[in-house]
Amino acid sequence: MLASLLLDKCETAGIDFYAGVPDSFLKGLCDELYARFGTDQARHIVAANEGGAIGLCAGHYLATGKPALCYMQNSGLGNAVNPLASLMDEKVYALPCLLVIGWRGEPGTHDEPQHVTQGAVTLGQLSLLNIPYAVLGPDTSVPDFCQAFGELVSVLKENRTAALIIRKGALSSEQHPLYGNHETMSREDAAALVLDASAPKDVFVSTTGKLSREIFEIREKRGEDHRRDFLTVGSMGHASMIALGIAEAKPDRRIWCLDGDGAVMMHLGTMPLIGRRAPGNFVHVVINNGAHETVGGMPVCSGSLRIGDLARSSGYPYVLSADSPDSLRTALQSAKNLRGPVLLEIRCACGARKDLGRPTTTPIQNRNAFMDFLSSANG
Ligand SMILES: Cc1ncc(C[n+]2csc(CCOP(=O)(O)OP(=O)(O)O)c2C)c(N)n1
C-alpha cells in the first residue's frame, strides 16, 4: 500500500504531526514524510531515540489537543516502553498517539538474529501495555486498511495510544528523495583505514548497521579472522558503553569504538561518561554522515552538528577529525600515540555498496572468538 494513503488518512483524521526514528520497513513512510515535510520542521521531526519521539508526540497533544503519529522499528519499542507506560498510559496522563511500528523478525519470516526475539514479543508487548493494534501486510486491501485505521482512530478518541504494525513490504512510496551530503569518502574506505591503523593487540567494537557489515567483509576480503571485532548487530547506541566496559577491564589494550552519528545521538549521555571516566586506552571513532544511512538515509536529529565539539565539552582530552583518506591517515597516526580518550570524527558520504552482505558467523561465534582473543595474553 502507498504510504501517501496512510498520511492522507492521518491528515483527514486530524493527525498532522509526525515524529520518529527511521526503519527500513518504514522506508516508504519515511520517504513520503521527507518529500512532504522535510525533517526538523514544524510537521515532522526525526527524534534522537524512540522514547524522545513519544515525548514529542505527547507535547504536541498537550499543546494542540491533536494526537500525533510516532514511527519506529520494533527494536525501538524498548526505548519507548517507559514513556508509553509512565506518560501516555490511561492510568497516568492518558495521551493518545498513533504508533507505526516496523515489524522486524516477524515469526515465520527469516530475519537477522538481533530481530528474532524482539519480533516474537512485539505484539505481546503491545498487549501487555494495553495498546490496541492492527497489522498491515503487503496483501492488505485498501478497504481493509481503511476499516482498521478507522478502528485505531476510535481508540485515539478515547485518549489511548494505538498501533499500526507494518510487515515487510507493506508500505511503499512513489517518492524517492535523494538523501546525502557533500562528503566524498565512503564509510567502508574509512573503516578499512581505521583497521589498518591498529596494533595487533587492539580490539574493535562497532555499531549497529552497515558499518559492522562492512568491517566483517573487509576482514573476509583480506583473509583475516574476526576475533578482534565485536560487531554490535543490535542494541543501537550502546557500542560505546560496551567498549568502555572492555576498556575499564582491560587497561593494557587499546579499544577502538567505531560508532555512527545516529547511534551516538540515540544515547548521547554516553559521551560525558566516557569523558569523565577518561580511559587512556579508548579511541572513539564516529562516522558522521549526517544520516541514518543503514535504514534508508533519513537525516539524523543533529543536522550538521560537529561531534568533535560535543566531545570537547564532554571532557575528551583529544579531538581529531578527517574527511579524506589523507587526513584520516594523519589523524590515525596521532590517535595511536595519544593517551585517550580520543574522539575521531570522520565525515563520510552517504551510501554503501549495493552488494554488501551480512556476517556469516553467528553472534555467539563472534562472542566466543572475541572473548578468547581478549583473554589471551598476546593475542
Ligand atoms: C533502538 C533502535 N532503533 C532503530 C533501529 C533501526 N536502525 C538500524 S541502523 C539505524 C541507523 C544508524 O544510523 P547511524 O548510527 O548514523 O549509522 P549509519 O547507518 O548512518 O552508518 C537505525 C535507525 C535500531 N536498530 N534500533
Tab-separated table of C-alpha atoms and ligand atoms in Angstrom:
chain	number	residue	atom	x	y	z
A	1	MET	CA	0.000	0.000	0.000
A	2	LEU	CA	1.190	3.529	-0.635
A	3	ALA	CA	2.412	5.452	2.398
A	4	SER	CA	0.714	8.503	0.886
A	5	LEU	CA	-2.660	6.885	1.592
A	6	LEU	CA	-1.711	6.383	5.244
A	7	LEU	CA	-0.651	10.026	5.531
A	8	ASP	CA	-3.771	11.243	3.733
A	9	LYS	CA	-5.929	9.230	6.154
A	10	CYS	CA	-3.975	10.702	9.072
A	11	GLU	CA	-4.472	14.265	7.871
A	12	THR	CA	-8.209	13.637	7.434
A	13	ALA	CA	-8.333	12.250	10.978
A	14	GLY	CA	-6.618	15.385	12.326
A	15	ILE	CA	-3.201	13.799	12.788
A	16	ASP	CA	-0.791	16.317	11.327
A	17	PHE	CA	2.437	15.968	13.322
A	18	TYR	CA	4.940	13.174	12.823
A	19	ALA	CA	8.000	12.141	14.841
A	20	GLY	CA	10.095	9.015	14.949
A	21	VAL	CA	13.278	7.151	14.193
A	22	PRO	CA	13.577	5.619	10.723
A	23	ASP	CA	13.399	1.942	9.866
A	24	SER	CA	13.951	0.082	6.615
A	25	PHE	CA	10.445	-1.486	6.735
A	26	LEU	CA	9.128	2.077	7.021
A	27	LYS	CA	11.248	3.464	4.184
A	28	GLY	CA	8.135	4.208	2.136
A	29	LEU	CA	6.661	6.203	5.017
A	30	CYS	CA	9.975	7.973	5.710
A	31	ASP	CA	10.400	8.896	2.023
A	32	GLU	CA	6.853	10.212	1.893
A	33	LEU	CA	7.290	12.246	5.094
A	34	TYR	CA	10.599	13.647	3.883
A	35	ALA	CA	9.144	14.557	0.492
A	36	ARG	CA	6.126	16.275	2.071
A	37	PHE	CA	7.631	17.970	5.102
A	38	GLY	CA	11.430	17.612	5.137
A	39	THR	CA	12.751	16.998	8.632
A	40	ASP	CA	13.076	19.113	11.723
A	41	GLN	CA	10.173	21.181	10.527
A	42	ALA	CA	7.014	22.038	12.389
A	43	ARG	CA	5.249	18.983	10.956
A	44	HIS	CA	7.949	16.304	11.065
A	45	ILE	CA	10.866	15.724	13.417
A	46	VAL	CA	13.393	12.898	13.367
A	47	ALA	CA	13.962	12.217	17.052
A	48	ALA	CA	17.159	11.163	18.802
A	49	ASN	CA	15.509	7.966	20.011
A	50	GLU	CA	12.078	6.405	20.116
A	51	GLY	CA	11.355	7.465	23.708
A	52	GLY	CA	12.101	11.035	22.681
A	53	ALA	CA	9.743	10.646	19.718
A	54	ILE	CA	6.939	9.619	22.095
A	55	GLY	CA	7.742	12.685	24.209
A	56	LEU	CA	7.447	14.935	21.143
A	57	CYS	CA	4.059	13.422	20.322
A	58	ALA	CA	2.931	13.880	23.940
A	59	GLY	CA	3.966	17.536	23.847
A	60	HIS	CA	2.170	18.042	20.558
A	61	TYR	CA	-1.028	16.639	22.015
A	62	LEU	CA	-0.745	18.780	25.160
A	63	ALA	CA	-0.304	21.879	23.034
A	64	THR	CA	-2.876	21.206	20.314
A	65	GLY	CA	-5.287	18.543	21.546
A	66	LYS	CA	-4.416	16.535	18.421
A	67	PRO	CA	-2.804	13.104	18.500
A	68	ALA	CA	0.434	12.680	16.537
A	69	LEU	CA	1.964	9.781	14.626
A	70	CYS	CA	5.098	8.198	16.083
A	71	TYR	CA	7.046	5.829	13.818
A	72	MET	CA	9.767	3.379	14.783
A	73	GLN	CA	11.298	-0.032	14.153
A	74	ASN	CA	10.105	-2.580	16.726
A	75	SER	CA	13.683	-2.558	18.127
A	76	GLY	CA	12.834	0.931	19.312
A	77	LEU	CA	9.895	-0.271	21.411
A	78	GLY	CA	12.410	-0.883	24.192
A	79	ASN	CA	13.318	2.805	24.177
A	80	ALA	CA	9.639	3.733	24.046
A	81	VAL	CA	8.236	1.450	26.764
A	82	ASN	CA	8.996	3.815	29.619
A	83	PRO	CA	7.130	6.853	28.218
A	84	LEU	CA	4.370	4.572	26.909
A	85	ALA	CA	3.813	3.081	30.366
A	86	SER	CA	4.514	6.098	32.547
A	87	LEU	CA	3.399	9.043	30.421
A	88	MET	CA	0.924	8.059	27.701
A	89	ASP	CA	-0.890	5.320	29.619
A	90	GLU	CA	-4.517	5.887	30.610
A	91	LYS	CA	-3.632	5.425	34.311
A	92	VAL	CA	-1.186	8.329	34.042
A	93	TYR	CA	-1.870	11.261	31.635
A	94	ALA	CA	-3.956	9.323	29.085
A	95	LEU	CA	-2.341	10.839	25.989
A	96	PRO	CA	-3.297	9.443	22.566
A	97	CYS	CA	-0.722	8.700	19.894
A	98	LEU	CA	-0.707	6.561	16.751
A	99	LEU	CA	2.352	4.302	16.730
A	100	VAL	CA	3.515	2.990	13.362
A	101	ILE	CA	5.930	0.138	14.004
A	102	GLY	CA	8.079	-1.791	11.510
A	103	TRP	CA	7.872	-5.490	12.400
A	104	ARG	CA	11.372	-6.892	12.000
A	105	GLY	CA	11.726	-10.551	12.975
A	106	GLU	CA	8.070	-11.431	12.438
A	107	PRO	CA	7.672	-15.091	13.445
A	108	GLY	CA	7.691	-17.336	10.385
A	109	THR	CA	9.863	-14.978	8.356
A	110	HIS	CA	13.634	-15.020	8.025
A	111	ASP	CA	15.452	-12.148	9.709
A	112	GLU	CA	18.780	-11.442	11.397
A	113	PRO	CA	19.436	-12.824	14.919
A	114	GLN	CA	19.076	-9.439	16.616
A	115	HIS	CA	15.487	-9.213	15.394
A	116	VAL	CA	14.250	-12.700	16.278
A	117	THR	CA	13.301	-12.241	19.945
A	118	GLN	CA	12.055	-8.675	19.500
A	119	GLY	CA	9.961	-9.849	16.553
A	120	ALA	CA	8.442	-12.648	18.602
A	121	VAL	CA	7.467	-10.442	21.548
A	122	THR	CA	6.312	-7.300	19.716
A	123	LEU	CA	2.565	-7.991	19.685
A	124	GLY	CA	2.721	-9.349	23.228
A	125	GLN	CA	4.477	-6.196	24.418
A	126	LEU	CA	1.708	-4.078	22.960
A	127	SER	CA	-0.943	-6.273	24.566
A	128	LEU	CA	0.798	-6.034	27.942
A	129	LEU	CA	0.876	-2.268	27.558
A	130	ASN	CA	-2.845	-2.358	26.736
A	131	ILE	CA	-2.233	-0.796	23.313
A	132	PRO	CA	-4.689	-1.996	20.630
A	133	TYR	CA	-3.092	-2.674	17.256
A	134	ALA	CA	-3.798	-3.620	13.668
A	135	VAL	CA	-1.357	-5.358	11.329
A	136	LEU	CA	-0.769	-4.081	7.792
A	137	GLY	CA	0.677	-6.612	5.359
A	138	PRO	CA	1.600	-6.450	1.678
A	139	ASP	CA	-1.697	-8.147	0.843
A	140	THR	CA	-3.957	-5.979	2.991
A	141	SER	CA	-6.592	-4.424	0.748
A	142	VAL	CA	-7.297	-0.711	0.846
A	143	PRO	CA	-10.844	-1.212	2.239
A	144	ASP	CA	-9.487	-3.490	4.985
A	145	PHE	CA	-6.825	-0.919	5.809
A	146	CYS	CA	-9.399	1.889	5.920
A	147	GLN	CA	-11.587	-0.150	8.272
A	148	ALA	CA	-8.635	-0.959	10.579
A	149	PHE	CA	-7.442	2.641	10.503
A	150	GLY	CA	-10.914	3.840	11.496
A	151	GLU	CA	-10.874	1.487	14.484
A	152	LEU	CA	-7.462	2.766	15.583
A	153	VAL	CA	-8.709	6.346	15.324
A	154	SER	CA	-11.641	5.437	17.617
A	155	VAL	CA	-9.072	4.225	20.156
A	156	LEU	CA	-7.234	7.559	19.912
A	157	LYS	CA	-10.532	9.336	20.588
A	158	GLU	CA	-10.670	7.507	23.943
A	159	ASN	CA	-7.350	9.195	24.813
A	160	ARG	CA	-5.455	5.947	24.335
A	161	THR	CA	-2.487	5.013	22.206
A	162	ALA	CA	-2.983	2.629	19.285
A	163	ALA	CA	-0.527	0.942	16.942
A	164	LEU	CA	-0.288	0.028	13.290
A	165	ILE	CA	2.197	-2.802	12.800
A	166	ILE	CA	3.920	-2.804	9.415
A	167	ARG	CA	5.018	-6.100	7.920
A	168	LYS	CA	7.852	-6.320	5.414
A	169	GLY	CA	6.881	-4.824	2.056
A	170	ALA	CA	3.542	-3.453	3.291
A	171	LEU	CA	4.287	0.242	2.736
A	172	SER	CA	5.810	1.772	-0.355
A	173	SER	CA	6.141	5.234	-1.795
A	174	GLU	CA	6.202	6.901	-5.172
A	175	GLN	CA	8.527	9.489	-3.651
A	176	HIS	CA	12.236	8.724	-3.829
A	177	PRO	CA	14.004	11.676	-2.257
A	178	LEU	CA	17.777	11.836	-2.584
A	179	TYR	CA	19.402	11.853	0.830
A	180	GLY	CA	23.020	12.873	1.004
A	181	ASN	CA	25.719	15.343	1.937
A	182	HIS	CA	28.744	16.886	0.261
A	183	GLU	CA	31.324	14.455	1.622
A	184	THR	CA	33.291	12.144	-0.630
A	185	MET	CA	34.947	9.425	1.470
A	186	SER	CA	32.938	6.223	1.806
A	187	ARG	CA	32.262	4.735	5.241
A	188	GLU	CA	33.745	1.440	4.085
A	189	ASP	CA	37.034	3.050	2.943
A	190	ALA	CA	37.227	4.927	6.241
A	191	ALA	CA	36.642	1.715	8.208
A	192	ALA	CA	39.400	-0.060	6.261
A	193	LEU	CA	41.893	2.696	7.111
A	194	VAL	CA	40.947	2.550	10.799
A	195	LEU	CA	41.500	-1.222	10.868
A	196	ASP	CA	44.886	-0.684	9.169
A	197	ALA	CA	45.998	1.712	11.894
A	198	SER	CA	45.534	-0.689	14.786
A	199	ALA	CA	48.201	-2.631	16.698
A	200	PRO	CA	47.910	-6.452	16.833
A	201	LYS	CA	46.504	-6.488	20.396
A	202	ASP	CA	43.860	-3.816	19.748
A	203	VAL	CA	40.170	-4.681	19.598
A	204	PHE	CA	37.196	-3.051	17.890
A	205	VAL	CA	33.601	-2.607	18.976
A	206	SER	CA	31.468	-1.495	16.056
A	207	THR	CA	27.957	-0.101	15.924
A	208	THR	CA	24.638	-1.440	14.622
A	209	GLY	CA	24.098	-1.275	10.897
A	210	LYS	CA	26.118	-1.363	7.734
A	211	LEU	CA	29.381	-0.275	9.375
A	212	SER	CA	29.647	-3.623	11.188
A	213	ARG	CA	28.705	-5.468	7.997
A	214	GLU	CA	31.438	-3.606	6.135
A	215	ILE	CA	34.020	-4.449	8.794
A	216	PHE	CA	33.071	-8.113	8.531
A	217	GLU	CA	33.507	-8.055	4.756
A	218	ILE	CA	36.808	-6.136	4.878
A	219	ARG	CA	38.224	-8.880	7.120
A	220	GLU	CA	36.867	-11.593	4.791
A	221	LYS	CA	38.357	-9.919	1.727
A	222	ARG	CA	41.726	-9.664	3.469
A	223	GLY	CA	41.616	-13.285	4.618
A	224	GLU	CA	41.704	-12.133	8.264
A	225	ASP	CA	39.710	-13.675	11.094
A	226	HIS	CA	37.072	-11.759	13.055
A	227	ARG	CA	38.257	-12.346	16.610
A	228	ARG	CA	39.303	-8.720	17.214
A	229	ASP	CA	35.896	-7.319	16.263
A	230	PHE	CA	32.768	-7.248	18.399
A	231	LEU	CA	30.028	-6.446	15.891
A	232	THR	CA	27.158	-4.961	17.866
A	233	VAL	CA	24.432	-6.133	15.491
A	234	GLY	CA	21.569	-4.833	17.658
A	235	SER	CA	21.425	-2.531	20.667
A	236	MET	CA	21.733	0.688	18.690
A	237	GLY	CA	23.603	3.408	20.570
A	238	HIS	CA	25.269	1.128	23.089
A	239	ALA	CA	28.521	0.218	21.296
A	240	SER	CA	30.489	2.912	23.123
A	241	MET	CA	29.347	1.606	26.524
A	242	ILE	CA	30.309	-1.950	25.562
A	243	ALA	CA	33.691	-0.570	24.519
A	244	LEU	CA	34.018	1.409	27.753
A	245	GLY	CA	33.244	-1.702	29.795
A	246	ILE	CA	36.053	-3.518	27.997
A	247	ALA	CA	38.427	-0.560	28.269
A	248	GLU	CA	37.898	-0.393	32.047
A	249	ALA	CA	38.546	-4.101	32.485
A	250	LYS	CA	41.470	-4.345	30.052
A	251	PRO	CA	43.572	-1.226	30.583
A	252	ASP	CA	46.512	-2.792	28.715
A	253	ARG	CA	44.622	-2.969	25.415
A	254	ARG	CA	43.578	-0.207	23.066
A	255	ILE	CA	39.843	-0.317	22.389
A	256	TRP	CA	38.528	1.277	19.235
A	257	CYS	CA	34.799	2.012	19.212
A	258	LEU	CA	33.505	2.501	15.685
A	259	ASP	CA	30.275	4.402	16.086
A	260	GLY	CA	27.669	6.103	13.881
A	261	ASP	CA	26.328	9.614	14.347
A	262	GLY	CA	22.735	8.359	14.613
A	263	ALA	CA	23.818	5.836	17.232
A	264	VAL	CA	25.745	8.446	19.234
A	265	MET	CA	22.742	10.764	19.184
A	266	MET	CA	20.438	7.968	20.339
A	267	HIS	CA	22.171	7.800	23.738
A	268	LEU	CA	24.218	10.954	23.941
A	269	GLY	CA	24.789	10.671	27.688
A	270	THR	CA	27.495	8.146	26.880
A	271	MET	CA	29.933	10.855	25.812
A	272	PRO	CA	30.183	12.776	29.109
A	273	LEU	CA	30.565	9.437	30.888
A	274	ILE	CA	33.475	8.450	28.644
A	275	GLY	CA	34.982	11.900	29.190
A	276	ARG	CA	34.645	11.575	32.966
A	277	ARG	CA	35.974	8.019	33.185
A	278	ALA	CA	38.783	9.117	30.830
A	279	PRO	CA	40.086	5.706	29.788
A	280	GLY	CA	43.538	6.266	28.266
A	281	ASN	CA	43.110	3.209	26.031
A	282	PHE	CA	39.895	4.349	24.310
A	283	VAL	CA	39.581	5.682	20.776
A	284	HIS	CA	36.049	6.685	19.870
A	285	VAL	CA	35.683	6.856	16.108
A	286	VAL	CA	32.409	8.372	14.951
A	287	ILE	CA	31.420	8.076	11.306
A	288	ASN	CA	29.433	11.239	10.707
A	289	ASN	CA	27.389	11.044	7.515
A	290	GLY	CA	24.534	13.105	8.940
A	291	ALA	CA	22.185	10.216	8.193
A	292	HIS	CA	20.560	7.012	9.345
A	293	GLU	CA	22.137	5.557	6.239
A	294	THR	CA	21.621	1.891	7.093
A	295	VAL	CA	17.841	2.219	7.122
A	296	GLY	CA	17.360	4.456	4.106
A	297	GLY	CA	19.260	7.695	4.619
A	298	MET	CA	16.923	9.990	6.561
A	299	PRO	CA	18.890	12.723	8.346
A	300	VAL	CA	19.836	12.271	11.995
A	301	CYS	CA	18.412	14.629	14.605
A	302	SER	CA	21.638	16.598	14.975
A	303	GLY	CA	21.793	18.022	11.452
A	304	SER	CA	25.279	19.246	10.672
A	305	LEU	CA	26.467	19.227	14.279
A	306	ARG	CA	30.189	18.564	14.758
A	307	ILE	CA	30.572	15.598	17.114
A	308	GLY	CA	34.066	16.862	17.964
A	309	ASP	CA	32.546	19.896	19.683
A	310	LEU	CA	30.419	17.618	21.846
A	311	ALA	CA	33.449	15.505	22.693
A	312	ARG	CA	35.438	18.560	23.757
A	313	SER	CA	32.738	19.702	26.147
A	314	SER	CA	32.288	16.113	27.348
A	315	GLY	CA	35.893	16.092	28.559
A	316	TYR	CA	37.688	14.057	25.874
A	317	PRO	CA	41.232	15.425	26.007
A	318	TYR	CA	41.868	14.879	22.296
A	319	VAL	CA	39.562	15.573	19.393
A	320	LEU	CA	40.581	14.797	15.817
A	321	SER	CA	38.723	14.953	12.550
A	322	ALA	CA	39.102	13.782	8.977
A	323	ASP	CA	37.164	13.953	5.745
A	324	SER	CA	39.538	12.345	3.238
A	325	PRO	CA	41.830	9.300	3.155
A	326	ASP	CA	44.903	11.508	3.605
A	327	SER	CA	43.539	13.493	6.526
A	328	LEU	CA	42.291	10.245	8.067
A	329	ARG	CA	45.732	8.585	7.835
A	330	THR	CA	47.259	11.619	9.565
A	331	ALA	CA	44.583	11.625	12.291
A	332	LEU	CA	45.004	7.899	12.890
A	333	GLN	CA	48.755	8.302	13.221
A	334	SER	CA	48.101	10.817	16.030
A	335	ALA	CA	45.327	8.757	17.644
A	336	LYS	CA	47.663	5.776	18.034
A	337	ASN	CA	50.146	7.782	20.042
A	338	LEU	CA	47.817	9.678	22.333
A	339	ARG	CA	46.594	8.732	25.781
A	340	GLY	CA	42.855	8.932	25.357
A	341	PRO	CA	40.059	9.071	25.337
A	342	VAL	CA	40.401	10.303	21.792
A	343	LEU	CA	37.425	11.279	19.664
A	344	LEU	CA	37.994	10.914	15.948
A	345	GLU	CA	35.148	12.260	13.846
A	346	ILE	CA	35.215	11.058	10.241
A	347	ARG	CA	32.950	12.873	7.847
A	348	CYS	CA	31.744	10.435	5.217
A	349	ALA	CA	29.422	10.331	2.239
A	350	CYS	CA	26.031	8.627	2.434
A	351	GLY	CA	25.621	5.295	0.710
A	352	ALA	CA	27.011	1.784	0.670
A	353	ARG	CA	27.928	-0.938	-1.776
A	354	LYS	CA	24.838	-2.489	-3.336
A	355	ASP	CA	26.228	-5.996	-2.816
A	356	LEU	CA	27.091	-5.527	0.872
A	357	GLY	CA	26.441	-8.808	2.680
A	358	ARG	CA	25.848	-9.712	6.307
A	359	PRO	CA	28.066	-11.523	8.808
A	360	THR	CA	28.141	-15.231	8.018
A	361	THR	CA	29.190	-16.126	11.566
A	362	THR	CA	26.667	-16.127	14.391
A	363	PRO	CA	26.703	-13.629	17.264
A	364	ILE	CA	27.656	-16.479	19.634
A	365	GLN	CA	30.637	-17.396	17.436
A	366	ASN	CA	31.578	-13.718	17.377
A	367	ARG	CA	31.309	-13.518	21.178
A	368	ASN	CA	33.373	-16.648	21.785
A	369	ALA	CA	36.185	-15.720	19.410
A	370	PHE	CA	36.275	-12.158	20.763
A	371	MET	CA	36.401	-13.322	24.400
A	372	ASP	CA	39.149	-15.845	23.593
A	373	PHE	CA	41.166	-13.102	21.935
A	374	LEU	CA	40.655	-10.696	24.841
A	375	SER	CA	41.690	-13.291	27.413
A	376	SER	CA	44.802	-14.446	25.533
A	377	ALA	CA	47.984	-12.847	26.820
A	378	ASN	CA	49.500	-11.854	23.498
A	379	GLY	CA	46.542	-12.206	21.138
B	1	LIG	C1	16.651	1.134	19.000
B	1	LIG	C2	16.742	1.056	17.510
B	1	LIG	N1	16.095	1.954	16.764
B	1	LIG	C3	16.186	1.912	15.406
B	1	LIG	C4	16.923	0.928	14.794
B	1	LIG	C5	16.984	0.827	13.271
B	1	LIG	N2	18.314	1.259	12.797
B	1	LIG	C6	19.288	0.374	12.492
B	1	LIG	S1	20.673	1.093	11.938
B	1	LIG	C7	19.979	2.622	12.062
B	1	LIG	C8	20.701	3.860	11.620
B	1	LIG	C9	22.021	4.049	12.272
B	1	LIG	O1	22.499	5.324	11.938
B	1	LIG	P1	24.000	5.716	12.192
B	1	LIG	O2	24.422	5.289	13.539
B	1	LIG	O3	24.164	7.155	11.860
B	1	LIG	O4	24.792	4.800	11.155
B	1	LIG	P2	24.729	4.761	9.547
B	1	LIG	O5	23.655	3.796	9.222
B	1	LIG	O6	24.488	6.149	9.049
B	1	LIG	O7	26.094	4.267	9.180
B	1	LIG	C10	18.668	2.538	12.573
B	1	LIG	C11	17.787	3.710	12.836
B	1	LIG	C12	17.579	0.003	15.637
B	1	LIG	N3	18.333	-0.986	15.135
B	1	LIG	N4	17.469	0.076	16.957
